[in-house]
Coordinates of C-alpha atoms in Angstrom, one line a residue:
M17 CA 14.0 5.1 -16.7
A18 CA 14.3 5.8 -12.9
L19 CA 17.5 5.0 -11.0
V20 CA 17.5 1.8 -9.0
I21 CA 19.2 0.7 -5.8
S22 CA 21.0 -2.6 -5.9
D23 CA 21.4 -5.3 -3.3
D24 CA 24.8 -3.6 -2.4
C25 CA 22.8 -1.1 -0.4
I26 CA 23.9 -0.9 3.3
S27 CA 20.7 1.0 4.4
C28 CA 22.7 4.0 5.6
G29 CA 19.9 6.5 4.5
T30 CA 22.2 8.9 2.8
C31 CA 20.3 8.7 -0.5
E32 CA 17.0 9.5 1.2
G33 CA 18.4 12.7 2.6
T34 CA 19.8 13.9 -0.7
C35 CA 16.8 13.3 -3.0
P36 CA 15.3 16.7 -3.9
V37 CA 11.9 15.2 -4.8
G38 CA 11.5 12.6 -2.0
A39 CA 11.6 9.6 -4.3
V40 CA 13.8 7.5 -1.9
S41 CA 12.4 5.6 1.0
Q42 CA 13.3 2.7 3.3
G43 CA 12.2 -0.6 1.8
D44 CA 12.4 -4.2 2.9
G45 CA 16.1 -4.7 3.7
K46 CA 17.3 -1.8 1.6
Y47 CA 16.2 1.6 0.4
Q48 CA 14.1 1.9 -2.8
I49 CA 13.4 4.6 -5.4
D50 CA 9.9 5.4 -6.5
P51 CA 10.1 5.3 -10.4
D52 CA 7.1 7.6 -10.7
T53 CA 8.7 10.3 -8.6
C54 CA 12.4 10.0 -9.5
V55 CA 13.6 12.8 -11.9
E56 CA 17.0 11.0 -12.5
C57 CA 19.0 13.9 -11.2
G58 CA 21.6 11.6 -9.7
A59 CA 21.9 13.3 -6.3
C60 CA 21.4 10.0 -4.6
A61 CA 23.9 8.1 -6.7
E62 CA 26.6 10.8 -6.2
N63 CA 26.3 10.5 -2.4
C64 CA 26.0 6.8 -2.0
P65 CA 29.1 5.5 -0.1
V66 CA 28.9 2.1 -1.7
D67 CA 27.9 3.0 -5.2
A68 CA 24.7 1.0 -5.0
I69 CA 22.6 3.3 -7.2
G70 CA 22.5 3.2 -11.0
Q71 CA 20.4 2.7 -14.1

């Protein structure tokens, strides 16, 4: 199961820059993770300043 970004996202863009497979992109009001591309490495979650990324 791919990681997801919660509504706690502040749209800082940190997650997009840390994803090694390009699964993160700007969505409507918050960033989103493409479940078909995500490899669940956790790089985005480790770098999120508001802990908005999880299972």
